[in-house]
Amino acid sequence: MQAEIISVGTELLLGQVTDTNQVYLSRQMAELGIDVFFRVTVGDNENRIVEVLKTALGRSDIVLCTGGLGPTEDDLTKQAVAQVTGRTMVENLRALEWVEAFFRHRELPMPESNRRQARFPEGASVFPNPVGTAPGAMVFHNGKTIVLLPGPPREVRPMFETYVRPELEKQLGTGRQVLVSRTLKICGLGESALEERIKDLILEQRNPTIAPLAGLGEVRLRLTAKAESTSEARALLELAAQRVYERVGSYIYGEDDQTLEETVVNLLARNGLSLGVAESCTGGLIIDRLTNVPGVSAYLERGVVVYSNRSKHELLGVPVRLIEQYGAVSRQVAEAMATGIRRTAGTDLGLGVTGIAGPTGGSPEKPVGLVYFGLAGKGGTRVFRRVFWGGRVEIKRRAALEALVLLRRYLI
Amino acid sequence: MQAEIISVGTELLLGQVTDTNQVYLSRQMAELGIDVFFRVTVGDNENRIVEVLKTALGRSDIVLCTGGLGPTEDDLTKQAVAQVTGRTMVENLRALEWVEAFFRHRELPMPESNRRQARFPEGASVFPNPVGTAPGAMVFHNGKTIVLLPGPPREVRPMFETYVRPELEKQLGTGRQVLVSRTLKICGLGESALEERIKDLILEQRNPTIAPLAGLGEVRLRLTAKAESTSEARALLELAAQRVYERVGSYIYGEDDQTLEETVVNLLARNGLSLGVAESCTGGLIIDRLTNVPGVSAYLERGVVVYSNRSKHELLGVPVRLIEQYGAVSRQVAEAMATGIRRTAGTDLGLGVTGIAGPTGGSPEKPVGLVYFGLAGKGGTRVFRRVFWGGRVEIKRRAALEALVLLRRYLI
């Protein structure tokens, strides 16, 4: 079985947007064991979309299209599919109900143009969009399947997972080769340091393959196994994963979609510990990441972002003379912030972070990127010093990540 | 003049690598005023590369290929070009010298396989690779130009800049057209509502073209002008932008790379106003976004993330009976949070946000996604009610965005 991926959108051809859907769908096809031989990008032009669809239907069994399902005049993918498959466009009542419900839920009137989003080639099998207005659809034509997905990646993913993937699995039937991946997520160990520890595994392993992928402040190790069944592939993955865990297990904070903040919140829950957070240079990002985890409110009593010296004093009881003597960015102030938030919030743990995110405010002794982390618990307070690099937003991100790494290490 | 971009590499079709060359080359073409109507990705398979090249030569004047110039057996782009243009492969002595020099310079022996990198279709015009082993080339064939570039983005860029761009500029000659874009960034107005107000402009405008692009909670309006000079293009853009500003100016928060938080911080600075922020459901994200702006510390006195009722009471003075009577997510509590942070922080403005980010905690009267925003200033406090959709993280993001939208509207 062969698939072809078509992205529709002039903004893509102008290079104004990076097309992450093609990568996502390519990976999904690889996991399903479906070959992808061609990917094509075309602009918002009906004739050219038709041309590309015709070529794709001539050489591929499945044609996955993203983009061009919006309510505006330059959203033309559905019309092009109708033309290529010789169908008329009709209003789909189920789709119309979904689009209307979307606006009703938001207590907004539905603009007339959004009715276009409920129009599909006759006979299309439609499915709802859990996070946006554009419903998706499949059109079955001469033994081929055309899949219509919206453009925004955050809409593509849930729709593919819920509606498209099960249908493709049904079409594949049994006896196929499957590709299954498992990702080990590593923090506190750089890419080259990691590679030195597991180089032999990376080189020797053929099935599964092991590939490191560096991200901002973390490394992902992607294990990919090929087998005749998912369970067989999973068994191969488990063996290889065990060998990696033996070498660098203490740096692996989670797998696949698990985030570092989830790990931290789970550890708080398991230990029955509450947390208060006081941030300066990270500006709320640590609290933001922690509050992305459902149920965190049972453990995170409060967070404060204390930019000013006054707020450090008023909300955390940091002595003014301490700030005057050592500076707001200092080991002493980080410690006082940690103990202060622990005391005022009445929590088991207190985290205090102070640093210089830049671009200004640095000095030879205290450069931009210098950050102190205070962690106060029952057994006392520890302070960690780090120097990060990059621009303001990057330093914030690296420092917030390091705070979570330190919290995790404390909790395990 | 039309160009087509072809990426060669099976790793791309497996989704193991994101293809940034396509975005880079698309932008280069836009800047040169060369239309790109198609982009294609194909694997390391000679027959399929041939197929894609034939199609491209049938419809485009310039065919830009990246990838498949390496020393291994699966690097096949040059052979495919030779086949399509009816040429034989020959060893190019200049290219061989460059490849050999690359290894000599690094004091390494040259593997025999790297000789392949000096072989090109007969008559190809070769050029060196300043940062890698694979030389690039251009092949002129029946009035068309095929450009052969390596795969790694850091090799593509210098080669394109140094050798390909000047050649294309020469081909374009004088009197060529440049493409210049300008993006108007809009918040507080949905894509279809926006389009209803400027539909006639979108449909009538040919130069510049006007294209709406929806993002999470905002719409970008991309104006693209074609002209013989950049200054002429800019003048056309200015005229069109003025017409858009006349219709929806109050919703345009910025242009091009300007962020909404920058706009808000600039407005605080211009009005000399300080701000305190109290967040519940948004969990620090509003403060995080504001603190991404350098210099914000002069205006943002503090922020608090008050998840618990106790912290709402202790840090903001929200009366406990108010929370008991109306619930933590209510118009009354949002108002008390806004006035509370304004008072305790001693700032000109106070923003209080309380809502239900989910996935649990919703009810028929107060669904997941319900958020109240309180904004306290000298003239009193206003409360806004909104219902957002999506998952927890998305609701947080939409609510934080709306808070910035409301702040901006208050400040203008």
Short mmCIF file of N, CA and C in Angstrom, two decimals, chain A residues 48-167:
data_model
loop_
_atom_site.label_atom_id
_atom_site.label_comp_id
_atom_site.label_asym_id
_atom_site.label_seq_id
_atom_site.Cartn_x
_atom_site.Cartn_y
_atom_site.Cartn_z
N ARG A 48 -4.20 23.78 -10.38
CA ARG A 48 -2.97 23.09 -10.00
C ARG A 48 -3.22 22.02 -8.93
N ILE A 49 -4.21 22.27 -8.06
CA ILE A 49 -4.56 21.22 -7.09
C ILE A 49 -5.12 20.00 -7.84
N VAL A 50 -5.94 20.28 -8.85
CA VAL A 50 -6.50 19.18 -9.66
C VAL A 50 -5.37 18.39 -10.32
N GLU A 51 -4.40 19.09 -10.90
CA GLU A 51 -3.28 18.43 -11.58
C GLU A 51 -2.53 17.49 -10.62
N VAL A 52 -2.27 18.01 -9.42
CA VAL A 52 -1.52 17.25 -8.44
C VAL A 52 -2.32 16.05 -7.94
N LEU A 53 -3.62 16.24 -7.76
CA LEU A 53 -4.48 15.13 -7.33
C LEU A 53 -4.53 14.03 -8.38
N LYS A 54 -4.63 14.42 -9.64
CA LYS A 54 -4.69 13.42 -10.72
C LYS A 54 -3.42 12.58 -10.74
N THR A 55 -2.27 13.25 -10.66
CA THR A 55 -0.99 12.52 -10.64
C THR A 55 -0.95 11.56 -9.46
N ALA A 56 -1.37 12.04 -8.30
CA ALA A 56 -1.31 11.23 -7.08
C ALA A 56 -2.22 10.01 -7.20
N LEU A 57 -3.44 10.21 -7.72
CA LEU A 57 -4.37 9.09 -7.84
C LEU A 57 -3.87 8.08 -8.87
N GLY A 58 -3.02 8.53 -9.78
CA GLY A 58 -2.46 7.62 -10.79
C GLY A 58 -1.38 6.72 -10.24
N ARG A 59 -0.78 7.06 -9.11
CA ARG A 59 0.37 6.27 -8.66
C ARG A 59 0.30 5.85 -7.19
N SER A 60 -0.70 6.32 -6.43
CA SER A 60 -0.76 5.99 -5.01
C SER A 60 -2.15 5.51 -4.62
N ASP A 61 -2.21 4.68 -3.57
CA ASP A 61 -3.49 4.14 -3.13
C ASP A 61 -4.22 5.10 -2.20
N ILE A 62 -3.42 5.81 -1.40
CA ILE A 62 -4.00 6.72 -0.42
C ILE A 62 -3.43 8.11 -0.68
N VAL A 63 -4.30 9.10 -0.74
CA VAL A 63 -3.84 10.47 -0.95
C VAL A 63 -4.27 11.29 0.27
N LEU A 64 -3.28 11.73 1.03
CA LEU A 64 -3.56 12.50 2.24
C LEU A 64 -3.37 13.97 1.94
N CYS A 65 -4.45 14.75 2.03
CA CYS A 65 -4.35 16.18 1.76
C CYS A 65 -4.53 16.96 3.05
N THR A 66 -3.69 17.97 3.24
CA THR A 66 -3.92 18.90 4.35
C THR A 66 -4.05 20.30 3.78
N GLY A 67 -4.93 21.09 4.42
CA GLY A 67 -5.08 22.49 4.04
C GLY A 67 -6.18 22.72 3.02
N GLY A 68 -6.63 23.98 2.98
CA GLY A 68 -7.63 24.34 1.98
C GLY A 68 -9.05 23.96 2.34
N LEU A 69 -9.33 23.73 3.64
CA LEU A 69 -10.69 23.40 4.08
C LEU A 69 -11.34 24.58 4.81
N GLY A 70 -10.70 25.71 4.80
CA GLY A 70 -11.20 26.86 5.55
C GLY A 70 -12.44 27.48 4.91
N PRO A 71 -12.95 28.55 5.53
CA PRO A 71 -14.20 29.15 5.07
C PRO A 71 -14.01 30.18 3.95
N THR A 72 -12.78 30.41 3.53
CA THR A 72 -12.59 31.55 2.62
C THR A 72 -12.50 31.11 1.16
N GLU A 73 -12.52 32.13 0.29
CA GLU A 73 -12.58 31.90 -1.15
C GLU A 73 -11.37 31.15 -1.67
N ASP A 74 -10.24 31.24 -0.97
CA ASP A 74 -9.05 30.56 -1.49
C ASP A 74 -8.86 29.19 -0.85
N ASP A 75 -9.88 28.66 -0.24
CA ASP A 75 -9.85 27.29 0.27
C ASP A 75 -10.53 26.39 -0.76
N LEU A 76 -9.74 25.65 -1.52
CA LEU A 76 -10.25 25.05 -2.75
C LEU A 76 -10.05 23.54 -2.84
N THR A 77 -9.52 22.93 -1.80
CA THR A 77 -9.18 21.52 -1.90
C THR A 77 -10.40 20.65 -2.19
N LYS A 78 -11.50 20.92 -1.49
CA LYS A 78 -12.69 20.07 -1.66
C LYS A 78 -13.26 20.18 -3.07
N GLN A 79 -13.28 21.40 -3.60
CA GLN A 79 -13.76 21.57 -4.98
C GLN A 79 -12.88 20.81 -5.96
N ALA A 80 -11.57 20.84 -5.72
CA ALA A 80 -10.65 20.14 -6.62
C ALA A 80 -10.89 18.63 -6.56
N VAL A 81 -11.13 18.12 -5.35
CA VAL A 81 -11.42 16.68 -5.22
C VAL A 81 -12.72 16.34 -5.94
N ALA A 82 -13.72 17.21 -5.80
CA ALA A 82 -15.00 16.99 -6.48
C ALA A 82 -14.77 16.92 -7.99
N GLN A 83 -13.96 17.83 -8.51
CA GLN A 83 -13.69 17.86 -9.94
C GLN A 83 -12.97 16.59 -10.40
N VAL A 84 -11.96 16.18 -9.67
CA VAL A 84 -11.17 15.02 -10.07
C VAL A 84 -11.98 13.73 -9.99
N THR A 85 -12.87 13.65 -9.01
CA THR A 85 -13.65 12.41 -8.85
C THR A 85 -15.01 12.50 -9.53
N GLY A 86 -15.27 13.60 -10.22
CA GLY A 86 -16.52 13.74 -10.96
C GLY A 86 -17.75 13.78 -10.07
N ARG A 87 -17.64 14.47 -8.96
CA ARG A 87 -18.79 14.57 -8.06
C ARG A 87 -19.24 16.02 -7.96
N THR A 88 -20.46 16.22 -7.45
CA THR A 88 -20.90 17.58 -7.19
C THR A 88 -20.66 17.90 -5.71
N MET A 89 -20.60 19.17 -5.41
CA MET A 89 -20.44 19.60 -4.02
C MET A 89 -21.82 19.72 -3.39
N VAL A 90 -21.97 19.12 -2.22
CA VAL A 90 -23.27 19.21 -1.54
C VAL A 90 -23.05 19.60 -0.07
N GLU A 91 -24.10 20.18 0.50
CA GLU A 91 -23.99 20.54 1.91
C GLU A 91 -24.22 19.28 2.73
N ASN A 92 -23.32 18.99 3.63
CA ASN A 92 -23.44 17.80 4.47
C ASN A 92 -24.07 18.22 5.80
N LEU A 93 -25.23 17.63 6.12
CA LEU A 93 -25.99 18.10 7.28
C LEU A 93 -25.27 17.82 8.59
N ARG A 94 -24.59 16.66 8.66
CA ARG A 94 -23.83 16.37 9.89
C ARG A 94 -22.71 17.39 10.07
N ALA A 95 -22.00 17.65 8.98
CA ALA A 95 -20.90 18.62 9.05
C ALA A 95 -21.43 20.00 9.44
N LEU A 96 -22.58 20.36 8.86
CA LEU A 96 -23.15 21.68 9.18
C LEU A 96 -23.47 21.77 10.67
N GLU A 97 -24.00 20.68 11.20
CA GLU A 97 -24.33 20.67 12.63
C GLU A 97 -23.06 20.86 13.48
N TRP A 98 -21.94 20.21 13.07
CA TRP A 98 -20.70 20.37 13.83
C TRP A 98 -20.20 21.82 13.79
N VAL A 99 -20.24 22.39 12.59
CA VAL A 99 -19.75 23.77 12.45
C VAL A 99 -20.62 24.71 13.29
N GLU A 100 -21.94 24.52 13.22
CA GLU A 100 -22.85 25.37 13.99
C GLU A 100 -22.62 25.19 15.50
N ALA A 101 -22.42 23.93 15.90
CA ALA A 101 -22.20 23.65 17.33
C ALA A 101 -20.93 24.33 17.84
N PHE A 102 -19.93 24.39 16.97
CA PHE A 102 -18.66 25.03 17.34
C PHE A 102 -18.91 26.49 17.75
N PHE A 103 -19.72 27.19 16.95
CA PHE A 103 -19.98 28.60 17.26
C PHE A 103 -20.94 28.73 18.44
N ARG A 104 -21.92 27.82 18.51
CA ARG A 104 -22.88 27.87 19.61
C ARG A 104 -22.15 27.72 20.94
N HIS A 105 -21.23 26.77 20.99
CA HIS A 105 -20.48 26.53 22.22
C HIS A 105 -19.70 27.76 22.65
N ARG A 106 -19.19 28.50 21.68
CA ARG A 106 -18.42 29.70 21.99
C ARG A 106 -19.31 30.92 22.16
N GLU A 107 -20.65 30.71 22.01
CA GLU A 107 -21.60 31.82 22.17
C GLU A 107 -21.30 32.93 21.17
N LEU A 108 -21.03 32.52 19.94
CA LEU A 108 -20.76 33.49 18.87
C LEU A 108 -21.71 33.22 17.71
N PRO A 109 -22.10 34.27 16.97
CA PRO A 109 -22.90 34.01 15.77
C PRO A 109 -22.01 33.38 14.70
N MET A 110 -22.60 32.48 13.89
CA MET A 110 -21.80 31.84 12.84
C MET A 110 -21.80 32.70 11.59
N PRO A 111 -20.61 33.13 11.13
CA PRO A 111 -20.58 33.90 9.88
C PRO A 111 -21.08 33.03 8.73
N GLU A 112 -21.74 33.66 7.77
CA GLU A 112 -22.32 32.92 6.65
C GLU A 112 -21.25 32.11 5.92
N SER A 113 -20.04 32.67 5.82
CA SER A 113 -19.00 32.01 5.04
C SER A 113 -18.62 30.65 5.62
N ASN A 114 -18.84 30.44 6.93
CA ASN A 114 -18.48 29.15 7.51
C ASN A 114 -19.35 28.01 7.03
N ARG A 115 -20.50 28.33 6.41
CA ARG A 115 -21.32 27.27 5.80
C ARG A 115 -20.51 26.50 4.76
N ARG A 116 -19.58 27.20 4.11
CA ARG A 116 -18.71 26.53 3.11
C ARG A 116 -18.01 25.32 3.70
N GLN A 117 -17.72 25.39 5.00
CA GLN A 117 -16.97 24.29 5.62
C GLN A 117 -17.80 23.02 5.75
N ALA A 118 -19.11 23.15 5.56
CA ALA A 118 -19.98 21.96 5.63
C ALA A 118 -20.25 21.38 4.24
N ARG A 119 -19.67 21.98 3.20
CA ARG A 119 -19.88 21.48 1.84
C ARG A 119 -18.77 20.50 1.47
N PHE A 120 -19.17 19.35 0.94
CA PHE A 120 -18.19 18.31 0.59
C PHE A 120 -18.57 17.66 -0.74
N PRO A 121 -17.61 17.00 -1.38
CA PRO A 121 -17.98 16.21 -2.56
C PRO A 121 -19.02 15.17 -2.16
N GLU A 122 -20.01 14.98 -3.01
CA GLU A 122 -21.11 14.05 -2.72
C GLU A 122 -20.55 12.67 -2.35
N GLY A 123 -21.11 12.09 -1.29
CA GLY A 123 -20.70 10.74 -0.89
C GLY A 123 -19.49 10.71 0.01
N ALA A 124 -18.94 11.86 0.33
CA ALA A 124 -17.79 11.88 1.23
C ALA A 124 -18.21 11.41 2.62
N SER A 125 -17.28 10.73 3.27
CA SER A 125 -17.52 10.29 4.64
C SER A 125 -16.88 11.32 5.56
N VAL A 126 -17.72 12.10 6.25
CA VAL A 126 -17.18 13.24 7.02
C VAL A 126 -16.91 12.85 8.47
N PHE A 127 -15.99 13.58 9.10
CA PHE A 127 -15.77 13.40 10.53
C PHE A 127 -15.49 14.74 11.18
N PRO A 128 -15.82 14.83 12.47
CA PRO A 128 -15.77 16.14 13.13
C PRO A 128 -14.35 16.59 13.46
N ASN A 129 -14.21 17.87 13.72
CA ASN A 129 -12.94 18.48 14.11
C ASN A 129 -13.04 18.83 15.60
N PRO A 130 -12.34 18.09 16.45
CA PRO A 130 -12.51 18.31 17.90
C PRO A 130 -12.00 19.69 18.35
N VAL A 131 -11.15 20.32 17.58
CA VAL A 131 -10.53 21.56 18.06
C VAL A 131 -10.64 22.73 17.09
N GLY A 132 -11.42 22.62 16.02
CA GLY A 132 -11.53 23.73 15.09
C GLY A 132 -12.84 23.64 14.32
N THR A 133 -13.03 24.54 13.35
CA THR A 133 -14.32 24.55 12.64
C THR A 133 -14.38 23.60 11.45
N ALA A 134 -13.24 23.35 10.80
CA ALA A 134 -13.29 22.59 9.55
C ALA A 134 -13.43 21.09 9.78
N PRO A 135 -14.58 20.49 9.41
CA PRO A 135 -14.66 19.02 9.48
C PRO A 135 -13.72 18.41 8.43
N GLY A 136 -13.31 17.18 8.64
CA GLY A 136 -12.49 16.47 7.67
C GLY A 136 -13.35 15.46 6.93
N ALA A 137 -12.73 14.75 5.98
CA ALA A 137 -13.53 13.78 5.23
C ALA A 137 -12.63 12.77 4.53
N MET A 138 -13.25 11.64 4.17
CA MET A 138 -12.60 10.69 3.28
C MET A 138 -13.49 10.50 2.07
N VAL A 139 -12.84 10.42 0.92
CA VAL A 139 -13.58 10.17 -0.32
C VAL A 139 -13.00 8.90 -0.92
N PHE A 140 -13.85 7.89 -1.11
CA PHE A 140 -13.40 6.64 -1.71
C PHE A 140 -13.71 6.68 -3.19
N HIS A 141 -12.70 6.42 -4.02
CA HIS A 141 -12.86 6.64 -5.46
C HIS A 141 -12.05 5.60 -6.22
N ASN A 142 -12.72 4.73 -6.97
CA ASN A 142 -12.04 3.70 -7.77
C ASN A 142 -10.99 2.93 -6.98
N GLY A 143 -11.34 2.52 -5.78
CA GLY A 143 -10.42 1.73 -4.97
C GLY A 143 -9.35 2.54 -4.27
N LYS A 144 -9.35 3.85 -4.46
CA LYS A 144 -8.37 4.72 -3.79
C LYS A 144 -9.07 5.50 -2.67
N THR A 145 -8.28 5.96 -1.74
CA THR A 145 -8.84 6.74 -0.64
C THR A 145 -8.21 8.13 -0.63
N ILE A 146 -9.05 9.14 -0.69
CA ILE A 146 -8.56 10.52 -0.54
C ILE A 146 -8.97 11.00 0.84
N VAL A 147 -7.99 11.44 1.61
CA VAL A 147 -8.27 11.92 2.97
C VAL A 147 -8.11 13.43 2.99
N LEU A 148 -9.11 14.13 3.50
CA LEU A 148 -9.07 15.59 3.55
C LEU A 148 -8.95 16.05 4.99
N LEU A 149 -7.83 16.68 5.30
CA LEU A 149 -7.58 17.17 6.65
C LEU A 149 -7.36 18.68 6.60
N PRO A 150 -7.63 19.38 7.70
CA PRO A 150 -7.40 20.83 7.69
C PRO A 150 -5.90 21.14 7.69
N GLY A 151 -5.56 22.42 7.66
CA GLY A 151 -4.16 22.82 7.60
C GLY A 151 -3.45 22.94 8.95
N PRO A 152 -4.10 23.54 9.96
CA PRO A 152 -3.38 23.76 11.22
C PRO A 152 -2.96 22.44 11.88
N PRO A 153 -1.67 22.28 12.17
CA PRO A 153 -1.17 21.02 12.73
C PRO A 153 -1.91 20.57 13.99
N ARG A 154 -2.33 21.51 14.83
CA ARG A 154 -3.02 21.11 16.06
C ARG A 154 -4.40 20.53 15.76
N GLU A 155 -4.93 20.80 14.56
CA GLU A 155 -6.20 20.19 14.17
C GLU A 155 -5.98 18.87 13.45
N VAL A 156 -4.86 18.79 12.73
CA VAL A 156 -4.57 17.58 11.95
C VAL A 156 -4.39 16.38 12.86
N ARG A 157 -3.65 16.58 13.96
CA ARG A 157 -3.25 15.43 14.77
C ARG A 157 -4.40 14.69 15.43
N PRO A 158 -5.29 15.40 16.19
CA PRO A 158 -6.38 14.64 16.79
C PRO A 158 -7.30 14.00 15.75
N MET A 159 -7.48 14.71 14.62
CA MET A 159 -8.35 14.15 13.59
C MET A 159 -7.77 12.89 12.98
N PHE A 160 -6.46 12.93 12.71
CA PHE A 160 -5.81 11.75 12.15
C PHE A 160 -5.90 10.58 13.12
N GLU A 161 -5.55 10.84 14.37
CA GLU A 161 -5.53 9.78 15.39
C GLU A 161 -6.90 9.13 15.55
N THR A 162 -7.93 10.00 15.62
CA THR A 162 -9.27 9.49 15.97
C THR A 162 -9.99 8.86 14.79
N TYR A 163 -9.86 9.45 13.61
CA TYR A 163 -10.70 9.00 12.50
C TYR A 163 -9.94 8.34 11.36
N VAL A 164 -8.75 8.85 11.03
CA VAL A 164 -8.08 8.37 9.83
C VAL A 164 -7.28 7.10 10.12
N ARG A 165 -6.50 7.12 11.18
CA ARG A 165 -5.65 5.98 11.49
C ARG A 165 -6.43 4.66 11.61
N PRO A 166 -7.55 4.65 12.36
CA PRO A 166 -8.31 3.39 12.46
C PRO A 166 -8.80 2.90 11.10
N GLU A 167 -9.22 3.82 10.23
CA GLU A 167 -9.70 3.43 8.91
C GLU A 167 -8.57 2.83 8.08
#
